[in-house]
Short mmCIF file of C-alpha atoms in Angstrom, two decimals:
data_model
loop_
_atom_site.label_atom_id
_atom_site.label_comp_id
_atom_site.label_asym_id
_atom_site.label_seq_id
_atom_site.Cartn_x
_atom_site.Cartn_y
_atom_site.Cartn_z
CA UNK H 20 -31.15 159.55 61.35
CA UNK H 21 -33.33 161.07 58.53
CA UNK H 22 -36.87 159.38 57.44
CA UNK H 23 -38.03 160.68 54.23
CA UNK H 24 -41.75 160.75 54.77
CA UNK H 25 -42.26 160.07 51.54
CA UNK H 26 -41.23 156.48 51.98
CA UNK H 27 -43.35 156.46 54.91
CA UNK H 28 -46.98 154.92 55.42
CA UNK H 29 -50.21 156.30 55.21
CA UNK H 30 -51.53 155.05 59.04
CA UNK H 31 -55.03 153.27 58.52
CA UNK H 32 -57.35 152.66 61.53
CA UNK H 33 -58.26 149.40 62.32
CA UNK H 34 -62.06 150.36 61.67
CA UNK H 35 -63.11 151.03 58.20
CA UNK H 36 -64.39 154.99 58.21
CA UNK H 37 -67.92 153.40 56.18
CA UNK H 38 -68.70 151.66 59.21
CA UNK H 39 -68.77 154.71 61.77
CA UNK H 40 -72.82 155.22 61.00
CA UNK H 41 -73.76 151.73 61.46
CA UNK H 42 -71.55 151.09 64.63
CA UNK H 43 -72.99 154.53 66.43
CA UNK H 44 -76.38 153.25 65.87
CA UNK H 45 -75.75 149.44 67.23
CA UNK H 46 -73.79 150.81 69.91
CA UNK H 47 -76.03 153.70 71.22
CA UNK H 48 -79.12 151.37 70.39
CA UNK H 49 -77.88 148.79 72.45
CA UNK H 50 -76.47 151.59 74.99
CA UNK H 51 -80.00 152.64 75.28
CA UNK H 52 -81.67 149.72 75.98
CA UNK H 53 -79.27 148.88 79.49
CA UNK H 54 -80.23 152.22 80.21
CA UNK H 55 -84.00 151.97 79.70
CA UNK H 56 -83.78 148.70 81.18
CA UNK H 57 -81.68 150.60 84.23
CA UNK H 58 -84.43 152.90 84.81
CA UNK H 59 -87.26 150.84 84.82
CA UNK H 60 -85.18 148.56 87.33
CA UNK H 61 -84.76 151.23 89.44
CA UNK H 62 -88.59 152.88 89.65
CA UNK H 63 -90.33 148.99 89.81
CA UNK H 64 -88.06 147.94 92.49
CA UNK H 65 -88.16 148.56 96.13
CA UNK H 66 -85.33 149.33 98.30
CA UNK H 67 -85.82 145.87 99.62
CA UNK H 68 -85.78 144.07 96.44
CA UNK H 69 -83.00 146.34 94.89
CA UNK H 70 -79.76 144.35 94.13
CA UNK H 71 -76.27 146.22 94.31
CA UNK H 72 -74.70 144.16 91.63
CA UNK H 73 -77.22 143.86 89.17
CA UNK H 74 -77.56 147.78 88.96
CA UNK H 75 -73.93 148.42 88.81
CA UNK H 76 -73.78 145.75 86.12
CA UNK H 77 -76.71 147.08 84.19
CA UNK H 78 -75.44 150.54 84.37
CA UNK H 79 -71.71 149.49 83.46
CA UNK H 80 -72.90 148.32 80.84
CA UNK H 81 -75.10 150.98 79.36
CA UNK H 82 -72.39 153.58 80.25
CA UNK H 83 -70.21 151.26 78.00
CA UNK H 84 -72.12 150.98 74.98
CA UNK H 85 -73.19 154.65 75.61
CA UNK H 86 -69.37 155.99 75.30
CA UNK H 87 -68.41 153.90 72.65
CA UNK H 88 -71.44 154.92 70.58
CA UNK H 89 -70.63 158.50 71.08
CA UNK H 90 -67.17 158.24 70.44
CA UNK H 91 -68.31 156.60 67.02
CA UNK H 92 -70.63 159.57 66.63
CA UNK H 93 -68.02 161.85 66.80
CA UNK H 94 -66.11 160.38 64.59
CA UNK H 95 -69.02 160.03 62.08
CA UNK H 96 -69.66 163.57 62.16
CA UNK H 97 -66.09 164.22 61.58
CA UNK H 98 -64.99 165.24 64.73
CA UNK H 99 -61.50 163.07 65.39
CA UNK H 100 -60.76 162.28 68.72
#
């Protein structure tokens, strides 16, 4: 079984390349404000106001939009992962 790869397909992401700068900035924006939001969370509360589930929700989140942004980044700046 031979395939010519000239009858083959050019693979095309399902993300249009022209969108990798605007993506990395929403995502890390947004990625930065859980985490800001994290922080200030965590030096306003005390330890008995503090709330397991809201900071591992708030920081899931961040961490989220914080990887996703930099994988965008990386791909803006033309390193392919």
């Amino acid at each position: 079984m031979v395939v010519d790869i000239a009858k083959m397909e050019r693979y095309v992401g399902p993300i249009n390349p022209s969108l990798y700068p605007q993506l990395t900035v929403l995502l890390l924006g947004i990625g930065l404000f859980f985490m800001a939001w994290f922080f200030v969370y965590e030096v306003t509360s005390t330890k008995y106001t503090r709330v397991l589930l809201k900071e591992l929700l708030i920081a899931s989140v961040a961490a989220l939009f914080l990887g996703f942004g930099a994988v965008f980044l990386m791909l803006w700046v033309g390193i392919y992962v």
